[in-house]
Tab-separated table of C-alpha atoms and ligand atoms in Angstrom:
chain	number	residue	atom	x	y	z
A	1	UNK	CA	0.000	0.000	0.000
A	2	UNK	CA	1.400	3.356	-1.066
A	3	UNK	CA	2.387	6.006	1.454
A	4	UNK	CA	-0.055	8.864	2.079
A	5	UNK	CA	-0.086	11.598	-0.523
A	6	UNK	CA	0.865	15.202	0.214
A	7	UNK	CA	-2.063	16.320	-1.995
A	8	UNK	CA	-5.170	17.320	-0.028
A	9	UNK	CA	-7.621	14.604	-1.096
A	10	UNK	CA	-11.201	14.665	0.273
A	11	UNK	CA	-12.055	11.516	2.255
A	12	UNK	CA	-14.852	10.541	-0.095
A	13	UNK	CA	-12.876	11.148	-3.283
A	14	UNK	CA	-12.994	8.336	-5.841
A	15	UNK	CA	-9.503	9.359	-6.925
A	16	UNK	CA	-7.208	8.650	-3.982
A	17	UNK	CA	-3.493	7.952	-4.339
A	18	UNK	CA	-4.131	4.210	-4.761
A	19	UNK	CA	-6.112	4.839	-7.954
A	20	UNK	CA	-4.247	7.347	-10.177
A	21	UNK	CA	-6.395	6.924	-13.310
A	22	UNK	CA	-5.114	8.296	-16.610
A	23	UNK	CA	-6.894	10.711	-18.935
A	24	UNK	CA	-6.252	13.395	-21.563
A	25	UNK	CA	-7.315	17.012	-21.081
A	26	UNK	CA	-7.040	20.547	-22.392
A	27	UNK	CA	-7.292	23.846	-20.536
A	28	UNK	CA	-9.074	27.048	-21.563
A	29	UNK	CA	-5.774	28.899	-22.107
A	30	UNK	CA	-4.268	26.087	-24.244
A	31	UNK	CA	-7.347	24.601	-25.949
A	32	UNK	CA	-5.459	22.854	-28.755
A	33	UNK	CA	-2.782	21.237	-26.598
A	34	UNK	CA	-3.901	17.817	-25.461
A	35	UNK	CA	-2.049	16.644	-22.385
A	36	UNK	CA	-1.988	13.426	-20.363
A	37	UNK	CA	-3.398	13.916	-16.883
A	38	UNK	CA	-3.637	11.760	-13.789
A	39	UNK	CA	-6.579	12.378	-11.476
A	40	UNK	CA	-5.920	12.779	-7.764
A	41	UNK	CA	-8.602	14.102	-5.429
A	42	UNK	CA	-10.127	17.244	-6.907
A	43	UNK	CA	-7.031	17.811	-9.063
A	44	UNK	CA	-5.447	16.640	-12.266
A	45	UNK	CA	-1.697	16.281	-12.446
A	46	UNK	CA	-0.320	17.495	-15.776
A	47	UNK	CA	1.779	14.328	-16.082
A	48	UNK	CA	4.010	15.488	-18.932
A	49	UNK	CA	4.886	18.766	-17.231
A	50	UNK	CA	5.515	16.929	-13.963
A	51	UNK	CA	7.775	14.449	-15.767
A	52	UNK	CA	9.863	17.282	-17.188
A	53	UNK	CA	10.018	19.091	-13.847
A	54	UNK	CA	10.897	15.959	-11.884
A	55	UNK	CA	13.571	14.932	-14.362
A	56	UNK	CA	11.971	11.618	-15.302
A	57	UNK	CA	14.037	9.243	-17.422
A	58	UNK	CA	12.862	7.310	-20.452
A	59	UNK	CA	9.278	7.254	-19.169
A	60	UNK	CA	8.929	11.032	-19.639
A	61	UNK	CA	8.328	10.666	-23.371
A	62	UNK	CA	5.328	8.414	-22.698
A	63	UNK	CA	3.712	11.132	-20.558
A	64	UNK	CA	4.357	14.129	-22.838
A	65	UNK	CA	2.327	12.607	-25.720
A	66	UNK	CA	-1.149	13.949	-26.654
A	67	UNK	CA	-2.775	10.503	-26.144
A	68	UNK	CA	-2.163	7.404	-24.040
A	69	UNK	CA	-1.281	5.351	-27.138
A	70	UNK	CA	2.536	5.509	-26.775
A	71	UNK	CA	2.181	4.434	-23.153
A	72	UNK	CA	-0.219	1.651	-24.191
A	73	UNK	CA	2.249	0.480	-26.843
A	74	UNK	CA	5.119	0.406	-24.356
A	75	UNK	CA	3.697	-2.589	-22.482
A	76	UNK	CA	3.480	-3.909	-18.961
A	77	UNK	CA	6.992	-3.128	-17.710
A	78	UNK	CA	6.608	0.528	-18.726
A	79	UNK	CA	3.122	0.698	-17.146
A	80	UNK	CA	4.570	-0.520	-13.847
A	81	UNK	CA	7.503	1.895	-14.018
A	82	UNK	CA	5.303	4.916	-14.824
A	83	UNK	CA	2.867	4.092	-12.038
A	84	UNK	CA	5.757	3.827	-9.563
A	85	UNK	CA	7.046	7.214	-10.676
A	86	UNK	CA	3.632	8.866	-10.343
A	87	UNK	CA	3.161	7.355	-6.898
A	88	UNK	CA	6.589	8.591	-5.795
A	89	UNK	CA	5.932	12.107	-7.098
A	90	UNK	CA	2.644	12.337	-5.218
A	91	UNK	CA	3.756	10.760	-1.929
A	92	UNK	CA	7.388	11.813	-1.414
A	93	UNK	CA	7.778	15.343	-0.029
A	94	UNK	CA	11.121	15.576	-1.829
A	95	UNK	CA	9.255	15.761	-5.165
A	96	UNK	CA	6.602	18.194	-3.991
A	97	UNK	CA	8.293	21.478	-5.013
A	98	UNK	CA	8.758	20.246	-8.601
A	99	UNK	CA	5.412	18.498	-8.978
A	100	UNK	CA	2.923	20.687	-7.098
A	101	UNK	CA	2.891	23.551	-9.653
A	102	UNK	CA	1.504	21.067	-12.207
A	103	UNK	CA	-1.645	20.194	-10.259
A	104	UNK	CA	-4.722	21.804	-11.823
A	105	UNK	CA	-8.249	21.947	-10.377
A	106	UNK	CA	-10.066	19.018	-12.025
A	107	UNK	CA	-13.180	21.118	-12.698
A	108	UNK	CA	-11.075	23.601	-14.689
A	109	UNK	CA	-10.002	21.136	-17.399
A	110	UNK	CA	-11.858	19.694	-20.383
A	111	UNK	CA	-11.555	15.908	-20.653
A	112	UNK	CA	-11.089	14.210	-24.046
A	113	UNK	CA	-10.997	10.650	-25.276
A	114	UNK	CA	-7.831	9.398	-23.580
A	115	UNK	CA	-6.594	7.217	-26.449
A	116	UNK	CA	-7.078	6.762	-30.161
A	117	UNK	CA	-9.281	3.693	-30.238
A	118	UNK	CA	-7.832	1.032	-32.519
A	119	UNK	CA	-10.154	-1.979	-32.839
A	120	UNK	CA	-13.315	-2.269	-30.769
A	121	UNK	CA	-15.021	-5.491	-29.725
A	122	UNK	CA	-18.101	-5.818	-27.554
A	123	UNK	CA	-18.820	-9.016	-25.612
A	124	UNK	CA	-21.960	-10.458	-24.025
A	125	UNK	CA	-20.473	-11.871	-20.826
A	126	UNK	CA	-23.335	-11.565	-18.292
A	127	UNK	CA	-25.347	-14.752	-17.908
A	128	UNK	CA	-28.214	-12.796	-16.352
A	129	UNK	CA	-28.331	-10.305	-19.241
A	130	UNK	CA	-28.109	-13.005	-21.917
A	131	UNK	CA	-30.793	-15.040	-20.146
A	132	UNK	CA	-33.149	-12.075	-19.828
A	133	UNK	CA	-32.713	-11.119	-23.488
A	134	UNK	CA	-33.282	-14.733	-24.499
A	135	UNK	CA	-36.509	-14.894	-22.453
A	136	UNK	CA	-37.763	-11.646	-23.991
A	137	UNK	CA	-37.076	-12.557	-27.636
A	138	UNK	CA	-37.268	-16.375	-27.586
A	139	UNK	CA	-39.795	-17.187	-24.846
A	140	UNK	CA	-40.444	-20.724	-26.088
A	141	UNK	CA	-36.901	-22.033	-26.157
A	142	UNK	CA	-33.866	-22.249	-23.885
A	143	UNK	CA	-32.908	-18.609	-23.196
A	144	UNK	CA	-29.142	-19.088	-23.613
A	145	UNK	CA	-27.845	-19.990	-27.099
A	146	UNK	CA	-26.129	-23.409	-27.281
A	147	UNK	CA	-22.677	-21.787	-27.591
A	148	UNK	CA	-23.051	-19.294	-24.724
A	149	UNK	CA	-21.320	-21.291	-21.949
A	150	UNK	CA	-18.590	-22.561	-24.280
A	151	UNK	CA	-17.254	-19.226	-25.529
A	152	UNK	CA	-17.608	-15.527	-24.726
A	153	UNK	CA	-19.835	-14.255	-27.546
A	154	UNK	CA	-18.861	-10.921	-29.084
A	155	UNK	CA	-18.885	-8.816	-32.234
A	156	UNK	CA	-16.563	-6.263	-33.808
A	157	UNK	CA	-17.951	-2.750	-33.401
A	158	UNK	CA	-17.166	0.706	-34.761
A	159	UNK	CA	-14.196	2.400	-33.069
A	160	UNK	CA	-14.634	5.717	-34.909
A	161	UNK	CA	-17.870	6.560	-33.087
A	162	UNK	CA	-16.540	5.993	-29.576
A	163	UNK	CA	-16.926	9.307	-27.739
A	164	UNK	CA	-15.932	10.677	-24.371
A	165	UNK	CA	-18.417	11.215	-21.560
A	166	UNK	CA	-20.482	14.378	-21.973
A	167	UNK	CA	-20.743	14.134	-25.744
A	168	UNK	CA	-24.431	14.474	-26.773
A	169	UNK	CA	-25.917	11.294	-28.240
A	170	UNK	CA	-27.900	11.998	-31.382
A	171	UNK	CA	-30.946	9.798	-31.806
A	172	UNK	CA	-30.245	7.693	-34.904
A	173	UNK	CA	-32.490	7.332	-37.915
A	174	UNK	CA	-32.863	3.948	-39.494
A	175	UNK	CA	-35.019	1.130	-40.757
A	176	UNK	CA	-37.328	-0.527	-38.270
A	177	UNK	CA	-40.357	-2.731	-38.654
A	178	UNK	CA	-43.298	-2.191	-36.349
A	179	UNK	CA	-45.014	-5.106	-34.618
A	180	UNK	CA	-47.271	-7.049	-36.962
A	181	UNK	CA	-46.147	-5.151	-40.079
A	182	UNK	CA	-44.623	-6.876	-43.085
A	183	UNK	CA	-42.570	-3.946	-44.422
A	184	UNK	CA	-40.107	-1.640	-42.673
A	185	UNK	CA	-40.317	2.148	-42.442
A	186	UNK	CA	-37.585	4.759	-42.046
A	187	UNK	CA	-37.329	7.288	-39.252
A	188	UNK	CA	-35.971	8.128	-35.804
A	189	UNK	CA	-35.260	5.226	-33.465
A	190	UNK	CA	-38.276	4.721	-31.212
A	191	UNK	CA	-36.627	2.320	-28.763
A	192	UNK	CA	-33.343	3.938	-27.743
A	193	UNK	CA	-31.583	2.155	-24.889
A	194	UNK	CA	-28.345	2.222	-22.900
A	195	UNK	CA	-26.124	-0.685	-21.884
A	196	UNK	CA	-24.019	-0.336	-18.708
A	197	UNK	CA	-20.666	-1.992	-19.326
A	198	UNK	CA	-16.993	-1.866	-18.455
A	199	UNK	CA	-14.399	-1.312	-21.193
A	200	UNK	CA	-10.947	-2.930	-21.115
A	201	UNK	CA	-8.148	-0.861	-22.667
A	202	UNK	CA	-5.477	-2.917	-24.407
A	203	UNK	CA	-1.788	-2.279	-25.025
A	204	UNK	CA	1.308	-4.345	-25.644
A	205	UNK	CA	0.710	-5.119	-29.335
A	206	UNK	CA	0.996	-8.670	-30.692
A	207	UNK	CA	1.841	-10.036	-34.127
A	208	UNK	CA	-0.727	-11.748	-36.289
A	209	UNK	CA	-0.765	-15.465	-35.545
A	210	UNK	CA	0.154	-15.028	-31.846
A	211	UNK	CA	-2.767	-15.852	-29.549
A	212	UNK	CA	-2.764	-14.294	-26.059
A	213	UNK	CA	-3.005	-17.113	-23.528
A	214	UNK	CA	-4.931	-16.624	-20.280
A	215	UNK	CA	-1.683	-16.331	-18.311
A	216	UNK	CA	-0.587	-13.407	-20.499
A	217	UNK	CA	-3.730	-11.320	-20.060
A	218	UNK	CA	-2.155	-8.896	-17.591
A	219	UNK	CA	0.638	-8.166	-20.090
A	220	UNK	CA	-1.988	-6.693	-22.425
A	221	UNK	CA	-4.807	-5.236	-20.312
A	222	UNK	CA	-3.726	-1.735	-19.287
A	223	UNK	CA	-6.843	-0.532	-17.550
A	224	UNK	CA	-10.577	-0.318	-17.204
A	225	UNK	CA	-13.125	2.396	-18.040
A	226	UNK	CA	-16.899	2.782	-17.956
A	227	UNK	CA	-18.701	2.206	-21.232
A	228	UNK	CA	-22.239	2.873	-22.445
A	229	UNK	CA	-23.154	0.872	-25.535
A	230	UNK	CA	-26.091	2.995	-26.776
A	231	UNK	CA	-28.491	0.663	-28.572
A	232	UNK	CA	-31.364	1.324	-31.001
A	233	UNK	CA	-33.501	-1.691	-30.177
A	234	UNK	CA	-35.954	-1.324	-33.073
A	235	UNK	CA	-33.206	-0.888	-35.682
A	236	UNK	CA	-31.266	-3.722	-34.059
A	237	UNK	CA	-34.214	-6.135	-34.008
A	238	UNK	CA	-34.873	-5.725	-37.741
A	239	UNK	CA	-31.278	-5.807	-39.003
A	240	UNK	CA	-29.503	-8.260	-36.717
A	241	UNK	CA	-30.580	-11.632	-38.167
A	242	UNK	CA	-28.359	-13.382	-39.249
A	243	UNK	CA	-25.119	-11.352	-39.017
A	244	UNK	CA	-25.375	-9.587	-35.655
A	245	UNK	CA	-25.267	-5.958	-34.441
A	246	UNK	CA	-24.706	-3.255	-37.081
A	247	UNK	CA	-26.335	0.203	-37.349
A	248	UNK	CA	-28.360	-0.318	-34.173
A	249	UNK	CA	-25.099	-0.035	-32.214
A	250	UNK	CA	-22.560	1.819	-34.373
A	251	UNK	CA	-23.911	5.391	-34.063
A	252	UNK	CA	-22.314	6.062	-30.644
A	253	UNK	CA	-20.515	4.370	-27.764
A	254	UNK	CA	-19.607	6.543	-24.759
A	255	UNK	CA	-16.634	5.949	-22.466
A	256	UNK	CA	-15.466	7.593	-19.246
A	257	UNK	CA	-12.537	10.018	-19.468
A	258	UNK	CA	-10.520	8.237	-16.768
A	259	UNK	CA	-8.837	4.861	-17.347
A	260	UNK	CA	-8.309	3.052	-14.031
A	261	UNK	CA	-5.081	1.021	-14.190
A	262	UNK	CA	-5.558	-2.717	-13.785
A	263	UNK	CA	-2.857	-2.436	-11.087
A	264	UNK	CA	-5.240	-0.278	-9.007
A	265	UNK	CA	-7.795	-3.112	-8.894
A	266	UNK	CA	-5.744	-5.739	-7.018
A	267	UNK	CA	-8.041	-5.556	-3.968
A	268	UNK	CA	-11.130	-5.910	-6.178
A	269	UNK	CA	-10.187	-9.339	-7.526
A	270	UNK	CA	-12.692	-12.076	-6.670
A	271	UNK	CA	-13.443	-15.522	-7.987
A	272	UNK	CA	-15.862	-15.293	-10.909
A	273	UNK	CA	-19.034	-17.421	-10.777
A	274	UNK	CA	-18.229	-21.133	-11.243
A	275	UNK	CA	-18.532	-22.589	-14.732
A	276	UNK	CA	-21.209	-25.263	-14.720
A	277	UNK	CA	-20.319	-26.553	-18.201
A	278	UNK	CA	-16.889	-27.874	-19.155
A	279	UNK	CA	-14.900	-25.479	-21.307
A	280	UNK	CA	-11.984	-25.978	-23.669
A	281	UNK	CA	-8.484	-25.697	-22.151
A	282	UNK	CA	-7.640	-22.330	-23.755
A	283	UNK	CA	-10.517	-20.747	-21.791
A	284	UNK	CA	-10.057	-22.684	-18.530
A	285	UNK	CA	-8.172	-20.592	-15.974
A	286	UNK	CA	-9.031	-22.643	-12.883
A	287	UNK	CA	-5.977	-23.497	-10.813
A	288	UNK	CA	-3.646	-21.507	-13.018
A	289	UNK	CA	-1.854	-20.094	-9.958
A	290	UNK	CA	-2.804	-16.524	-10.831
A	291	UNK	CA	-4.981	-14.043	-8.926
A	292	UNK	CA	-8.688	-14.484	-9.679
A	293	UNK	CA	-9.909	-12.482	-12.679
A	294	UNK	CA	-13.413	-11.654	-11.433
A	295	UNK	CA	-13.728	-8.001	-10.379
A	296	UNK	CA	-15.856	-6.753	-7.482
A	297	UNK	CA	-16.935	-3.519	-9.132
A	298	UNK	CA	-20.220	-1.931	-8.019
A	299	UNK	CA	-21.872	-0.104	-10.918
A	300	UNK	CA	-24.634	2.505	-10.583
A	301	UNK	CA	-26.933	3.764	-13.334
A	302	UNK	CA	-28.809	7.077	-13.038
A	303	UNK	CA	-31.543	8.196	-15.412
A	304	UNK	CA	-32.642	11.832	-15.121
A	305	UNK	CA	-30.674	11.988	-11.867
A	306	UNK	CA	-32.347	8.973	-10.260
A	307	UNK	CA	-30.661	5.631	-9.565
A	308	UNK	CA	-32.455	3.011	-11.652
A	309	UNK	CA	-30.015	0.120	-11.378
A	310	UNK	CA	-26.991	-1.168	-9.450
A	311	UNK	CA	-25.412	-3.917	-11.549
A	312	UNK	CA	-22.652	-5.958	-9.822
A	313	UNK	CA	-19.715	-6.718	-12.146
A	314	UNK	CA	-18.703	-9.614	-9.854
A	315	UNK	CA	-21.563	-11.665	-11.348
A	316	UNK	CA	-20.050	-11.659	-14.865
A	317	UNK	CA	-19.607	-15.233	-16.133
A	318	UNK	CA	-16.613	-14.596	-18.424
A	319	UNK	CA	-13.487	-12.756	-17.239
A	320	UNK	CA	-11.404	-10.196	-19.110
A	321	UNK	CA	-8.672	-12.835	-19.530
A	322	UNK	CA	-11.112	-15.292	-21.114
A	323	UNK	CA	-12.484	-12.576	-23.410
A	324	UNK	CA	-8.971	-11.598	-24.519
A	325	UNK	CA	-7.878	-15.223	-24.980
A	326	UNK	CA	-10.940	-15.949	-27.100
A	327	UNK	CA	-10.600	-12.739	-29.124
A	328	UNK	CA	-7.055	-13.711	-30.182
A	329	UNK	CA	-7.208	-17.528	-30.285
A	330	UNK	CA	-7.589	-17.460	-34.070
A	331	UNK	CA	-4.371	-15.470	-34.398
A	332	UNK	CA	-5.979	-12.015	-34.608
A	333	UNK	CA	-3.391	-9.459	-33.506
A	334	UNK	CA	-3.740	-6.722	-30.892
A	335	UNK	CA	-2.956	-3.041	-31.435
A	336	UNK	CA	-2.215	-0.429	-28.803
A	337	UNK	CA	-5.556	1.273	-28.186
A	338	UNK	CA	-7.765	-1.754	-28.754
A	339	UNK	CA	-10.842	-1.672	-26.576
A	340	UNK	CA	-13.199	-4.460	-25.598
A	341	UNK	CA	-16.503	-4.045	-23.786
A	342	UNK	CA	-17.780	-6.590	-21.270
A	343	UNK	CA	-21.344	-6.584	-22.533
A	344	UNK	CA	-24.263	-5.340	-20.473
A	345	UNK	CA	-23.733	-5.964	-16.771
A	346	UNK	CA	-26.848	-7.430	-15.160
A	347	UNK	CA	-27.148	-9.148	-11.784
A	348	UNK	CA	-29.815	-11.668	-10.744
A	349	UNK	CA	-32.206	-9.058	-9.295
A	350	UNK	CA	-34.550	-6.750	-11.166
A	351	UNK	CA	-32.849	-3.647	-9.758
A	352	UNK	CA	-29.488	-4.972	-10.994
A	353	UNK	CA	-30.349	-5.005	-14.688
A	354	UNK	CA	-28.025	-2.927	-16.858
A	355	UNK	CA	-30.327	-1.923	-19.745
A	356	UNK	CA	-33.851	-0.558	-20.167
A	357	UNK	CA	-34.865	-3.515	-22.327
A	358	UNK	CA	-34.481	-5.691	-19.225
A	359	UNK	CA	-35.597	-3.117	-16.634
A	360	UNK	CA	-38.889	-2.554	-18.523
A	361	UNK	CA	-39.081	-6.065	-20.011
A	362	UNK	CA	-39.009	-4.759	-23.580
A	363	UNK	CA	-41.283	-1.848	-22.703
A	364	UNK	CA	-44.059	-3.930	-21.103
A	365	UNK	CA	-43.312	-2.739	-17.540
A	366	UNK	CA	-42.442	0.993	-17.648
A	367	UNK	CA	-40.082	2.430	-15.079
A	368	UNK	CA	-41.744	5.044	-12.895
A	369	UNK	CA	-39.315	7.664	-11.571
A	370	UNK	CA	-39.789	9.536	-8.295
A	371	UNK	CA	-41.284	12.575	-10.064
A	372	UNK	CA	-43.881	10.375	-11.757
A	373	UNK	CA	-42.077	10.317	-15.098
A	374	UNK	CA	-42.558	7.023	-16.909
A	375	UNK	CA	-39.986	5.531	-19.228
A	376	UNK	CA	-39.961	2.487	-21.451
A	377	UNK	CA	-37.030	3.673	-23.571
A	378	UNK	CA	-34.992	6.905	-23.636
A	379	UNK	CA	-36.581	10.188	-24.702
A	380	UNK	CA	-34.883	13.290	-26.108
A	381	UNK	CA	-33.368	15.308	-23.258
A	382	UNK	CA	-32.835	12.292	-21.001
A	383	UNK	CA	-29.420	12.105	-19.385
A	384	UNK	CA	-27.968	8.708	-18.514
A	385	UNK	CA	-25.002	8.492	-16.118
A	386	UNK	CA	-23.038	5.365	-15.232
A	387	UNK	CA	-20.557	5.369	-12.331
A	388	UNK	CA	-18.710	2.666	-10.406
A	389	UNK	CA	-16.470	1.971	-7.435
A	390	UNK	CA	-14.344	-0.977	-6.317
A	391	UNK	CA	-12.500	-1.942	-3.136
A	392	UNK	CA	-9.011	-0.485	-2.872
A	393	UNK	CA	-6.194	-1.355	-0.458
A	394	UNK	CA	-6.742	-0.891	3.290
A	395	UNK	CA	-10.484	-0.221	3.102
A	396	UNK	CA	-10.170	2.564	0.536
A	397	UNK	CA	-12.421	2.837	-2.538
A	398	UNK	CA	-11.273	3.040	-6.121
A	399	UNK	CA	-13.618	5.193	-8.226
A	400	UNK	CA	-14.109	5.215	-11.968
A	401	UNK	CA	-15.747	8.637	-12.192
A	402	UNK	CA	-18.648	8.512	-14.601
A	403	UNK	CA	-19.727	8.234	-18.207
A	404	UNK	CA	-22.601	10.573	-19.004
A	405	UNK	CA	-24.594	11.234	-22.138
A	406	UNK	CA	-27.707	13.228	-22.994
A	407	UNK	CA	-29.992	12.141	-25.809
A	408	UNK	CA	-30.736	14.822	-28.415
A	409	UNK	CA	-33.101	14.729	-31.371
A	410	UNK	CA	-31.566	13.663	-34.664
A	411	UNK	CA	-31.894	15.264	-38.101
A	412	UNK	CA	-35.264	15.108	-39.829
A	413	UNK	CA	-35.257	11.966	-41.943
A	414	UNK	CA	-34.737	12.889	-45.580
A	415	UNK	CA	-37.399	11.858	-48.099
A	416	UNK	CA	-34.617	11.048	-50.578
B	1	LIG	CA1	-23.286	-4.224	-25.557
């Protein structure tokens, strides 16, 4: 456990010295200069400026970049070295005179997407979510597909529309077919939903043809962010068969500005739920002599300011190591800046469901908010905020901040 920091950090801050999440920011006086920042308490450390002032060695170049990508590319040994440096700067009084001038009030900076997203994959790793969706859409058959417990199901998404928290989410237009109709119509999505997920940020590139074994997962997973996989359920339902998610998902995916290092989550590791079906050896990490890969992360979802769900990430069936091993087992390579989403996080209870489609059972059971507002799906003006915390060392909490997005009306559909 690190020594106390000399920075004044409020007791209830999600960003104590044991967290040190990474982001990228600009300031009002230098709006075009993107800089790497590390959140601590109510401040952001300008990490590049601190590196120069503290006389950092080879790691300084990784912190003076305008994105996290060079750091991501540098791999695990560099991640450990940089985190040790940051911890030393913020805990050792000897560094204080050089480092302190580079602390900025966190509410004075503008956060940006912290890394250029390379390839983006979204998984479907919650048994409760997959079961609920199966019951809604296939009520007469087994809710889980035959493959579900043998491999973590996923799809390749659109990295170019991943946006940072706070970016407005424009309601998409598209084809959808109303109930009982034989032909589709075109227009604004009528069933806009969120999906509360975690995103895993990947570094340490690999060559094509080199699978990442379970034991190597920590060499490639840099950190964890919050992710909202905005979903147009009506567009999705009409287009998905037989090739999977496409325009119903690709219009926007929001992520939190702060990337919590995997190293900050050591105290959050828990055993994932047991597998009740045998799995192939490349996905079987039981008894591998490594720390458990389940993560005790408590997620909270607020709609129009009101908590509507508290999904527990500890209930996820597939771990990040299994997702990464499966994603690369065919020889697909990794690039620095790859991102994979966990899939909607849903627990066993109604109030733990991580999407409106489950919370309202496909619109049949509207949510009623405290002010009497009813919701089946999202309306223009609605703001959706996802936050999360996890256990840190010595009874502390590790916070993820939040990913927020407000739905705005889209362009009038063209008659052309
Ligand atoms: Ca998803």
